[in-house]
Amino acid sequence: MPMNLNLRTVFSSAFAVIIILLTLLLSYLIGKESTKSVEVSIGSSLSEVAYQMSENLDQFMWSRAGELEVLSELNAFQEPVHKEEIDRLLEQLKKSMPVFSWVGYLDVKGEVISSTDNILLGENISERPVFKEGIKGPFIGDVHDAVLLAKLLPNPSGEPLQFVDYSTPIYNKQGNTIGVLGAHFSWEWSRLVEKSIIAPMQERLKGVEVFVVSEKDNTILLGPKGVIGKKLNSYAVNQARSGKNSWILDTDTDNNKSYLTGYSYGDGYLNYPGLGWSVIIRQPAEIALASVHQLEKFIILAGMATAVLFGIIGWFIAGWIARPLHNIAETADLLSTGANVEIPNSNRFKDIAVLSASLRNLVSNLTKPETAPSYMSDMARHDALTGLPNRMALDDFLAHAVCRAKQNHTTLSFLYLDLDGFKKVNDSLGHAFGDKILQEAAFRLLDCTRDNEIVTRIGGNEFVVILHTSSVKAMQEAEVVAKRIINKINEPFNIEGERINIGCSVGAAVWSPDSQDTSETLRLADEALYISKRSGKNRITFETAV
């Protein structure tokens, strides 16, 4: 059994569904574009921060190396060696720059002659890279764990000590190597660099992680707790290795999470060649795109609220539209009980007004006592098949329309219509199909005209339409209606499952108060119709009096 839905339910449901679909579409499109915009904005910021940190790390190393080079040139280190002066210089250097965890002066055999806090004083460290490489020329060693100094230096944090080495040979005035000046920089200084870069952006870049990755084996030199010393194998590291500075949306294979990742490569600073550190700064995508997700939720919630609101509005609009129909239905029910009531008149909508008028005429014809001659007279003015006025009714209409046009100084436009291709359909599919096409065509013609105008069936598949037009632009106004009629008739007719296409030729003529009588205007419109049919059909032709 088919489900019956009232007009209110249909309207409110349709409004709600349309709003929901629009909301989902907008949420998808805005979310997609916002995601791109946020990714570019945050990704660019991360890339910039990665570059700044990489630059600062290299610049820091360049500065410390330069300080040791300047120190190695002082006379105190020349022969004869002034140990007391060297001790003072080394201690002063450490006091001024606490990042120097240990600084020592070694002779050509690797024995420590002078050192800060006398650590390793008198010991031979000729097998350590700080001497073995430093005796050959300026040497920079990558981050490594403390070996000799682990138990000798204070370590309040309890974390494994890590250093970066730097050493340079010392030459006498004759250019001969007489020793090595070596130093261990505490790797903790990298945390200070990290903090100085990240601190101002912590509020904007929540959840950011910073990694400094060694060129050797992708070892993590600086990063969150628990990952230092491990490998960081990611696409971002590979991109940084190629010397690029940019950002990507990367996935960490260890935790299968997506990150917006900025990366940069440390290729040195001025004459400092650099150690090839890759700086990776990343933020979880779920945090970076949180604002986008909030926007999507807001759009959906707002859309749902709007859908409810429009559903309610649709409910009231449907009630407003359906109220005349309910009134007509209630009156019809009263009529069925024998009550003496009249079908209410409604001018709110044209379709309802037509229905109301038709029902009033029907009830009037069925209920009022009529004489046979008057009933037959009314029947004689209407076409039995389409219900349209016929030629007799047309003459009556023209008598009143002419008087009105003369009073208002307006014109009447006559449209003489013929259905193109109707005879072929009538012959091939039968008269029953033809009759239904004529009935549907009559309805379409009525839909194209105003209430104060008339559509008549003259006979067969010919119709005459009389329009009230102005005295200045009568032909233009008539042409607009004629084109509307042609387009309407051109739409397919669906008759008992058959899809039928026909056309419409129109002849037109304009009557004015100072021109010929209406019968002559009708004849001119008829002649114009045949010109339209001979000229290719489905068009309008205007005929004027000679």
Coordinates of C-alpha atoms in Angstrom, one line a residue:
M1 CA 0.0 0.0 0.0
P2 CA 1.5 3.4 -1.0
M3 CA 2.5 5.7 1.8
N4 CA 0.7 9.0 1.8
L5 CA 2.6 12.1 2.9
N6 CA 1.0 15.4 3.5
L7 CA 2.4 18.6 2.0
R8 CA 3.8 19.8 5.3
T9 CA 5.9 16.7 5.8
V10 CA 7.2 16.8 2.2
F11 CA 8.2 20.5 2.5
S12 CA 9.9 20.3 5.9
S13 CA 11.7 17.1 4.9
A14 CA 12.8 18.5 1.6
F15 CA 14.1 21.7 3.2
A16 CA 16.0 19.7 5.9
V17 CA 17.5 17.3 3.4
I18 CA 18.7 20.1 1.0
I19 CA 20.3 22.0 3.9
I20 CA 22.0 18.8 5.2
L21 CA 23.4 17.9 1.7
L22 CA 24.6 21.5 1.2
T23 CA 26.2 21.4 4.7
L24 CA 28.1 18.2 3.9
L25 CA 29.2 19.6 0.6
L26 CA 30.4 22.8 2.1
S27 CA 32.1 21.0 5.0
Y28 CA 34.0 18.8 2.5
L29 CA 35.0 21.7 0.2
I30 CA 35.9 24.2 3.0
G31 CA 37.7 21.4 5.0
K32 CA 39.7 20.5 1.9
E33 CA 40.7 24.0 1.1
S34 CA 41.4 24.9 4.7
T35 CA 43.5 21.8 5.2
K36 CA 45.7 22.9 2.2
S37 CA 46.0 26.4 3.6
V38 CA 46.9 25.3 7.1
E39 CA 49.4 22.8 5.9
V40 CA 51.1 25.4 3.8
S41 CA 51.1 27.9 6.6
I42 CA 52.4 25.6 9.4
G43 CA 54.6 23.7 7.1
S44 CA 56.3 26.9 5.9
S45 CA 56.8 27.9 9.6
L46 CA 58.3 24.6 10.5
S47 CA 60.6 24.8 7.5
E48 CA 61.7 28.3 8.5
V49 CA 62.3 27.2 12.1
A50 CA 64.3 24.2 10.9
Y51 CA 66.5 26.5 8.8
Q52 CA 67.0 28.9 11.7
M53 CA 68.1 26.2 14.1
S54 CA 70.4 24.6 11.5
E55 CA 71.9 28.0 10.9
N56 CA 72.3 28.7 14.6
L57 CA 74.0 25.4 15.3
D58 CA 76.5 25.9 12.6
Q59 CA 77.1 29.5 13.6
F60 CA 77.6 28.5 17.2
M61 CA 80.2 25.9 16.2
W62 CA 81.9 28.5 13.9
S63 CA 82.1 30.9 16.8
R64 CA 83.6 28.4 19.3
A65 CA 86.1 27.1 16.7
G66 CA 87.1 30.7 15.9
E67 CA 87.7 31.4 19.6
L68 CA 90.1 28.4 19.9
E69 CA 91.9 29.4 16.8
V70 CA 92.5 32.9 18.1
L71 CA 93.6 31.5 21.5
S72 CA 96.1 29.2 19.8
E73 CA 97.8 32.2 18.2
L74 CA 98.7 33.8 21.5
N75 CA 102.3 34.1 22.6
A76 CA 101.7 32.2 25.8
F77 CA 101.6 29.0 23.6
Q78 CA 104.8 29.7 21.8
E79 CA 108.2 28.4 22.9
P80 CA 109.2 28.7 25.6
V81 CA 105.7 27.7 26.8
H82 CA 104.3 29.8 29.7
K83 CA 102.3 27.2 31.6
E84 CA 100.9 29.5 34.2
E85 CA 99.7 31.9 31.6
I86 CA 98.1 29.0 29.6
D87 CA 96.4 27.8 32.8
R88 CA 94.9 31.2 33.3
L89 CA 93.8 31.6 29.7
L90 CA 92.1 28.2 29.7
E91 CA 90.3 28.8 33.0
Q92 CA 89.2 32.2 31.8
L93 CA 87.8 30.7 28.6
K94 CA 85.8 28.1 30.5
K95 CA 84.5 30.7 32.9
S96 CA 83.4 33.0 30.1
M97 CA 82.0 30.2 28.0
P98 CA 80.7 27.4 30.2
V99 CA 79.9 25.4 27.0
F100 CA 83.6 24.5 27.0
S101 CA 83.4 21.4 29.3
W102 CA 87.1 20.8 29.0
V103 CA 90.0 22.6 27.2
G104 CA 93.6 21.3 27.2
Y105 CA 97.0 22.0 25.8
L106 CA 98.9 18.9 24.6
D107 CA 102.5 18.6 23.5
V108 CA 103.5 16.8 20.3
K109 CA 103.5 13.4 22.1
G110 CA 99.9 13.8 23.3
E111 CA 100.6 14.6 27.0
V112 CA 98.3 17.0 28.6
I113 CA 100.5 20.0 29.7
S114 CA 97.6 22.3 30.9
S115 CA 93.8 21.8 31.2
T116 CA 90.8 23.3 32.8
D117 CA 90.3 22.2 36.4
N118 CA 93.6 20.1 35.9
I119 CA 91.4 17.3 34.5
L120 CA 93.6 14.7 32.7
L121 CA 96.7 16.9 33.5
G122 CA 99.9 14.9 32.9
E123 CA 98.0 12.1 31.1
N124 CA 98.8 10.9 27.6
I125 CA 95.7 11.0 25.3
S126 CA 97.6 10.5 22.0
E127 CA 95.1 7.7 21.0
R128 CA 92.1 10.0 21.3
P129 CA 90.8 11.6 18.1
V130 CA 91.1 15.1 19.6
F131 CA 94.9 14.6 19.5
K132 CA 95.3 12.2 16.6
E133 CA 93.3 14.4 14.2
G134 CA 94.2 17.8 15.8
I135 CA 97.9 17.3 15.2
K136 CA 97.3 17.1 11.5
G137 CA 95.1 20.2 11.2
P138 CA 91.9 21.8 12.5
F139 CA 89.6 18.9 13.5
I140 CA 85.8 18.9 14.3
G141 CA 84.4 15.7 15.8
D142 CA 80.7 14.8 15.7
V143 CA 78.7 14.3 18.9
H144 CA 79.9 11.4 21.0
D145 CA 79.5 10.0 24.5
A146 CA 82.2 11.0 27.1
V147 CA 84.9 8.3 27.5
L148 CA 87.7 9.7 29.6
L149 CA 85.8 12.6 31.1
A150 CA 82.6 10.7 32.1
K151 CA 83.8 10.2 35.7
L152 CA 85.9 13.4 35.9
L153 CA 83.3 16.1 35.1
P154 CA 80.4 17.0 37.3
N155 CA 77.0 15.7 36.0
P156 CA 74.1 16.9 38.1
S157 CA 71.5 15.8 35.6
G158 CA 72.6 12.1 35.6
E159 CA 72.1 11.9 31.9
P160 CA 75.0 10.5 29.8
L161 CA 77.5 13.2 28.9
Q162 CA 78.0 14.0 25.2
F163 CA 80.5 16.3 23.6
V164 CA 81.5 17.8 20.3
D165 CA 85.3 17.9 19.8
Y166 CA 87.4 20.6 18.3
S167 CA 91.2 20.7 18.2
T168 CA 93.8 22.6 16.2
P169 CA 97.6 22.4 16.0
I170 CA 99.8 25.0 17.6
Y171 CA 102.8 26.3 15.6
N172 CA 105.9 28.1 16.8
K173 CA 107.3 31.2 15.0
Q174 CA 109.2 29.0 12.6
G175 CA 106.0 27.2 11.6
N176 CA 106.7 23.9 13.3
T177 CA 104.0 22.0 15.2
I178 CA 104.7 22.3 18.9
G179 CA 101.4 21.1 20.3
V180 CA 97.6 20.8 20.1
L181 CA 94.9 22.9 21.6
G182 CA 91.8 20.7 22.1
A183 CA 88.4 21.2 23.6
H184 CA 85.2 19.3 24.3
F185 CA 82.0 21.3 23.9
S186 CA 79.1 20.1 26.0
W187 CA 76.3 19.0 23.7
E188 CA 73.8 20.6 26.2
W189 CA 74.3 23.9 24.4
S190 CA 72.2 22.5 21.6
R191 CA 69.2 22.4 24.0
L192 CA 69.8 26.1 24.6
V193 CA 69.7 26.7 20.9
E194 CA 66.5 24.6 20.6
K195 CA 64.8 26.6 23.4
S196 CA 65.7 30.0 21.9
I197 CA 64.2 29.0 18.6
I198 CA 61.1 27.1 19.8
A199 CA 60.1 29.0 22.9
P200 CA 58.5 32.0 21.1
M201 CA 56.4 29.6 19.0
Q202 CA 55.3 27.1 21.6
E203 CA 51.7 28.5 21.8
R204 CA 51.3 28.3 18.0
L205 CA 53.2 25.1 17.4
K206 CA 51.9 22.8 20.2
G207 CA 53.3 19.3 20.3
V208 CA 56.4 20.2 18.2
E209 CA 59.3 17.8 18.3
V210 CA 62.9 18.8 17.3
F211 CA 65.5 16.3 16.0
V212 CA 69.1 16.8 15.1
V213 CA 70.2 13.8 13.1
S214 CA 73.8 12.8 12.4
E215 CA 75.0 12.4 8.9
K216 CA 76.4 9.0 10.0
D217 CA 73.8 6.3 10.2
N218 CA 71.0 8.8 10.7
T219 CA 71.6 8.7 14.5
I220 CA 69.4 11.1 16.6
L221 CA 71.8 13.5 18.4
L222 CA 69.1 15.7 19.8
G223 CA 65.4 14.9 20.3
P224 CA 62.7 13.9 22.8
K225 CA 63.7 11.7 25.7
G226 CA 64.0 8.0 24.9
V227 CA 65.0 8.4 21.2
I228 CA 68.6 9.9 21.4
G229 CA 71.0 7.4 19.9
K230 CA 68.3 5.7 17.8
K231 CA 67.9 5.9 14.1
L232 CA 65.5 8.3 12.4
N233 CA 64.8 6.9 8.9
S234 CA 62.2 9.1 7.2
Y235 CA 61.6 10.7 3.9
A236 CA 62.2 14.1 5.4
V237 CA 65.8 13.1 6.5
N238 CA 66.5 11.9 2.9
Q239 CA 65.2 15.2 1.5
A240 CA 67.4 17.2 4.0
R241 CA 70.4 15.1 3.0
S242 CA 70.0 16.4 -0.6
G243 CA 70.5 20.0 0.7
K244 CA 66.9 21.0 0.5
N245 CA 65.0 23.2 3.0
S246 CA 61.3 22.7 2.8
W247 CA 58.4 20.8 4.4
I248 CA 56.3 17.7 3.8
L249 CA 53.5 15.7 5.3
D250 CA 55.5 12.7 6.5
T251 CA 54.6 9.4 8.2
D252 CA 56.6 7.9 11.1
T253 CA 56.8 4.2 10.4
D254 CA 57.5 3.5 14.1
N255 CA 54.2 4.8 15.4
N256 CA 52.3 5.1 12.1
K257 CA 51.4 8.8 12.8
S258 CA 51.4 11.6 10.3
Y259 CA 53.4 14.7 10.9
L260 CA 53.8 18.1 9.2
T261 CA 57.6 18.1 9.0
G262 CA 60.0 20.9 8.2
Y263 CA 63.6 20.0 7.4
S264 CA 66.9 21.7 6.8
Y265 CA 70.6 20.6 6.2
G266 CA 73.6 22.1 8.1
D267 CA 76.2 22.8 5.4
G268 CA 78.4 25.0 7.5
Y269 CA 78.9 28.7 8.2
L270 CA 81.5 30.8 6.5
N271 CA 84.8 28.9 6.8
Y272 CA 83.3 26.3 9.1
P273 CA 82.5 23.3 6.9
G274 CA 79.8 21.8 9.1
L275 CA 79.2 18.3 10.3
G276 CA 76.2 17.6 8.0
W277 CA 73.6 17.7 10.7
S278 CA 70.0 17.4 9.5
V279 CA 67.4 19.4 11.5
I280 CA 63.9 17.9 11.6
I281 CA 61.1 19.8 13.2
R282 CA 57.7 18.2 13.1
Q283 CA 54.2 18.6 14.5
P284 CA 51.5 15.8 14.7
A285 CA 49.1 16.4 11.8
E286 CA 46.1 15.9 14.2
I287 CA 47.3 18.9 16.3
A288 CA 48.3 21.0 13.3
L289 CA 44.9 20.5 11.6
A290 CA 42.9 20.7 14.8
S291 CA 41.5 24.1 13.8
V292 CA 40.3 22.7 10.5
H293 CA 38.6 19.8 12.2
Q294 CA 36.9 22.3 14.6
L295 CA 35.8 24.4 11.6
E296 CA 34.3 21.3 10.0
K297 CA 32.5 20.4 13.2
F298 CA 31.1 23.9 13.5
I299 CA 29.9 23.9 9.9
I300 CA 28.1 20.5 10.5
L301 CA 26.5 21.6 13.7
A302 CA 25.5 25.0 12.2
G303 CA 24.1 23.1 9.2
M304 CA 22.1 20.7 11.4
A305 CA 20.7 23.7 13.3
T306 CA 19.9 25.4 10.0
A307 CA 18.3 22.2 8.7
V308 CA 16.0 22.1 11.8
L309 CA 15.2 25.8 11.4
F310 CA 14.4 25.5 7.7
G311 CA 12.4 22.3 8.4
I312 CA 10.2 24.3 10.8
I313 CA 10.0 27.2 8.3
G314 CA 9.1 24.7 5.6
W315 CA 6.4 23.3 7.9
F316 CA 4.7 26.7 8.2
I317 CA 5.2 27.6 4.5
A318 CA 3.5 24.3 3.5
G319 CA 0.7 25.0 5.9
W320 CA 0.3 28.5 4.4
I321 CA 0.2 27.0 0.9
A322 CA -2.0 24.1 1.8
R323 CA -4.6 26.2 3.8
P324 CA -6.7 27.1 0.8
L325 CA -6.8 23.4 -0.3
H326 CA -7.9 22.4 3.2
N327 CA -10.6 25.0 3.1
I328 CA -11.8 23.7 -0.3
A329 CA -11.7 20.1 1.0
E330 CA -13.7 21.0 4.1
T331 CA -16.3 22.9 2.1
A332 CA -16.5 19.9 -0.3
D333 CA -17.1 17.6 2.7
L334 CA -19.9 19.9 3.9
L335 CA -21.4 19.9 0.4
S336 CA -21.5 16.2 0.5
T337 CA -23.7 16.3 3.6
G338 CA -26.2 18.6 1.9
A339 CA -25.1 21.8 3.5
N340 CA -25.7 25.0 1.6
V341 CA -22.1 26.4 1.3
E342 CA -20.0 27.8 -1.5
I343 CA -16.5 26.7 -2.5
P344 CA -14.2 29.4 -1.2
N345 CA -12.4 31.6 -3.7
S346 CA -8.5 31.8 -3.4
N347 CA -6.3 34.2 -5.3
R348 CA -3.1 33.3 -3.5
F349 CA -1.9 30.9 -6.2
K350 CA -3.0 30.7 -9.8
D351 CA -3.4 26.9 -9.9
I352 CA -5.6 27.0 -6.7
A353 CA -7.6 29.8 -8.1
V354 CA -8.3 27.8 -11.3
L355 CA -9.2 24.8 -9.2
S356 CA -11.5 26.9 -7.0
A357 CA -13.2 28.5 -10.0
S358 CA -13.7 25.2 -11.7
L359 CA -15.2 23.6 -8.6
R360 CA -17.5 26.5 -8.1
N361 CA -18.7 26.2 -11.7
L362 CA -19.1 22.5 -11.3
V363 CA -21.1 22.8 -8.0
S364 CA -23.2 25.6 -9.5
N365 CA -24.0 23.6 -12.6
L366 CA -24.9 20.5 -10.5
T367 CA -26.9 22.3 -7.8
K368 CA -28.7 25.3 -9.3
P369 CA -31.9 24.6 -11.2
E370 CA -31.2 25.3 -14.8
T371 CA -33.4 25.2 -17.8
A372 CA -32.4 23.0 -20.6
P373 CA -31.8 25.9 -23.0
S374 CA -29.4 27.7 -20.6
Y375 CA -27.5 24.5 -19.9
M376 CA -27.2 23.7 -23.6
S377 CA -26.2 27.3 -24.2
D378 CA -23.2 27.0 -21.8
M379 CA -22.2 23.7 -23.3
A380 CA -22.4 25.2 -26.7
R381 CA -19.6 27.8 -25.8
H382 CA -17.0 25.2 -24.8
D383 CA -15.2 22.5 -26.6
A384 CA -16.3 19.1 -25.4
L385 CA -12.8 17.5 -25.6
T386 CA -10.5 20.1 -24.1
G387 CA -13.0 22.2 -22.1
L388 CA -11.6 25.3 -23.8
P389 CA -13.9 28.1 -25.0
N390 CA -15.0 27.6 -28.7
R391 CA -15.6 30.1 -31.5
M392 CA -18.9 31.3 -30.1
A393 CA -17.2 32.0 -26.7
L394 CA -14.4 33.8 -28.6
D395 CA -16.9 36.2 -30.2
D396 CA -18.4 37.0 -26.9
F397 CA -14.9 37.5 -25.4
L398 CA -13.9 39.8 -28.2
A399 CA -17.0 42.0 -27.8
H400 CA -16.0 42.8 -24.2
A401 CA -12.2 42.9 -24.9
V402 CA -12.6 45.4 -27.8
C403 CA -14.6 47.8 -25.5
R404 CA -12.0 47.5 -22.8
A405 CA -9.1 48.0 -25.2
K406 CA -10.7 51.2 -26.6
Q407 CA -11.2 52.5 -23.1
N408 CA -7.6 51.8 -22.0
H409 CA -6.0 52.7 -25.3
T410 CA -4.4 49.3 -25.6
T411 CA -4.3 46.6 -28.3
L412 CA -5.3 42.9 -28.7
S413 CA -2.8 40.5 -30.1
F414 CA -4.2 37.4 -32.0
L415 CA -2.1 34.2 -32.0
Y416 CA -3.4 31.6 -34.4
L417 CA -1.7 28.2 -33.5
D418 CA -1.4 24.9 -35.3
L419 CA 0.2 21.7 -33.8
D420 CA 3.0 20.6 -36.2
G421 CA 3.2 16.8 -36.7
F422 CA -0.1 16.2 -34.9
K423 CA -1.8 14.5 -37.9
K424 CA 1.1 11.9 -38.2
V425 CA 0.8 11.0 -34.5
N426 CA -3.0 10.9 -34.7
D427 CA -2.9 8.6 -37.7
S428 CA -0.1 6.3 -36.4
L429 CA -1.1 6.0 -32.7
G430 CA -4.9 6.5 -33.0
H431 CA -7.4 9.1 -32.2
A432 CA -7.3 8.3 -28.5
F433 CA -3.7 9.4 -28.3
G434 CA -4.5 12.4 -30.4
D435 CA -7.3 13.4 -28.0
K436 CA -5.0 13.2 -25.0
I437 CA -2.4 15.3 -26.8
L438 CA -5.0 18.0 -27.5
Q439 CA -6.1 17.9 -23.9
E440 CA -2.5 18.3 -22.6
A441 CA -1.8 21.0 -25.2
A442 CA -4.8 22.9 -24.0
F443 CA -3.5 22.8 -20.4
R444 CA 0.0 24.0 -21.5
L445 CA -1.6 26.9 -23.5
L446 CA -3.6 27.9 -20.4
D447 CA -0.3 27.8 -18.4
C448 CA 1.2 30.4 -20.8
T449 CA -1.5 33.0 -20.5
R450 CA -3.0 35.3 -17.9
D451 CA -6.4 35.1 -16.3
N452 CA -7.8 38.0 -18.4
E453 CA -6.8 36.4 -21.7
I454 CA -8.5 33.6 -23.6
V455 CA -7.4 30.3 -25.2
T456 CA -9.9 28.8 -27.6
R457 CA -10.0 25.7 -29.7
I458 CA -11.2 26.6 -33.2
G459 CA -11.2 23.0 -34.5
G460 CA -9.0 20.0 -35.1
N461 CA -5.6 20.9 -33.8
E462 CA -6.0 24.7 -34.3
F463 CA -6.2 27.2 -31.4
V464 CA -6.6 30.9 -31.1
V465 CA -5.1 32.9 -28.2
I466 CA -6.1 36.5 -27.6
L467 CA -3.7 38.7 -25.5
H468 CA -4.1 42.1 -24.0
T469 CA -1.0 44.1 -25.1
S470 CA 0.2 47.6 -25.0
S471 CA -0.1 50.1 -27.8
V472 CA 3.6 50.7 -28.0
K473 CA 5.2 47.2 -27.9
A474 CA 2.4 45.0 -28.9
M475 CA 4.4 42.8 -31.3
Q476 CA 7.3 42.4 -28.8
E477 CA 4.9 41.4 -26.0
A478 CA 3.0 38.9 -28.3
E479 CA 6.3 37.4 -29.5
V480 CA 7.4 36.7 -25.9
V481 CA 4.2 34.8 -25.2
A482 CA 4.3 33.0 -28.6
K483 CA 7.9 31.8 -28.0
R484 CA 6.8 30.6 -24.5
I485 CA 4.0 28.6 -26.1
I486 CA 6.3 27.1 -28.8
N487 CA 8.8 26.0 -26.1
K488 CA 6.0 24.6 -24.0
I489 CA 4.5 22.6 -26.8
N490 CA 8.0 21.4 -27.8
E491 CA 8.4 19.6 -24.5
P492 CA 7.8 15.9 -24.9
F493 CA 4.3 14.5 -24.3
N494 CA 4.2 11.4 -22.2
I495 CA 1.0 9.5 -23.1
E496 CA 0.5 6.0 -21.8
G497 CA 4.2 5.3 -21.8
E498 CA 4.8 6.8 -25.2
R499 CA 7.2 9.8 -25.5
I500 CA 5.8 12.0 -28.3
N501 CA 7.3 15.1 -29.7
I502 CA 5.3 17.7 -31.8
G503 CA 5.9 21.3 -32.7
C504 CA 3.8 24.4 -33.0
S505 CA 3.5 27.1 -35.7
V506 CA 2.1 30.5 -34.8
G507 CA 0.6 33.3 -36.9
A508 CA 0.2 36.6 -35.2
A509 CA -1.6 39.9 -35.9
V510 CA -2.3 42.9 -33.8
W511 CA -5.6 44.7 -33.5
S512 CA -5.7 48.4 -32.4
P513 CA -8.7 50.6 -31.8
D514 CA -8.0 52.6 -35.0
S515 CA -7.6 49.5 -37.3
Q516 CA -9.9 47.0 -38.9
D517 CA -12.4 44.9 -37.1
T518 CA -11.4 41.7 -35.2
S519 CA -12.5 39.3 -37.9
E520 CA -10.0 40.8 -40.3
T521 CA -7.3 40.6 -37.6
L522 CA -8.1 36.9 -37.1
R523 CA -7.9 36.4 -40.9
L524 CA -4.5 38.0 -41.0
A525 CA -3.3 35.8 -38.1
D526 CA -4.5 32.8 -40.0
E527 CA -2.6 33.8 -43.1
A528 CA 0.5 34.4 -41.0
L529 CA 0.1 30.9 -39.6
Y530 CA 0.4 29.3 -43.0
I531 CA 3.5 31.5 -43.8
S532 CA 5.1 30.0 -40.6
K533 CA 4.2 26.5 -41.7
R534 CA 5.6 27.1 -45.2
S535 CA 8.8 28.7 -43.8
G536 CA 9.8 25.6 -41.8
K537 CA 7.3 25.4 -39.0
N538 CA 7.8 25.7 -35.2
R539 CA 8.1 29.5 -35.5
I540 CA 6.0 32.7 -35.3
T541 CA 5.2 35.1 -38.2
F542 CA 3.5 38.5 -37.8
E543 CA 1.0 39.6 -40.5
T544 CA 0.0 43.3 -40.8
A545 CA -2.9 44.9 -42.7
V546 CA -2.0 46.4 -46.0

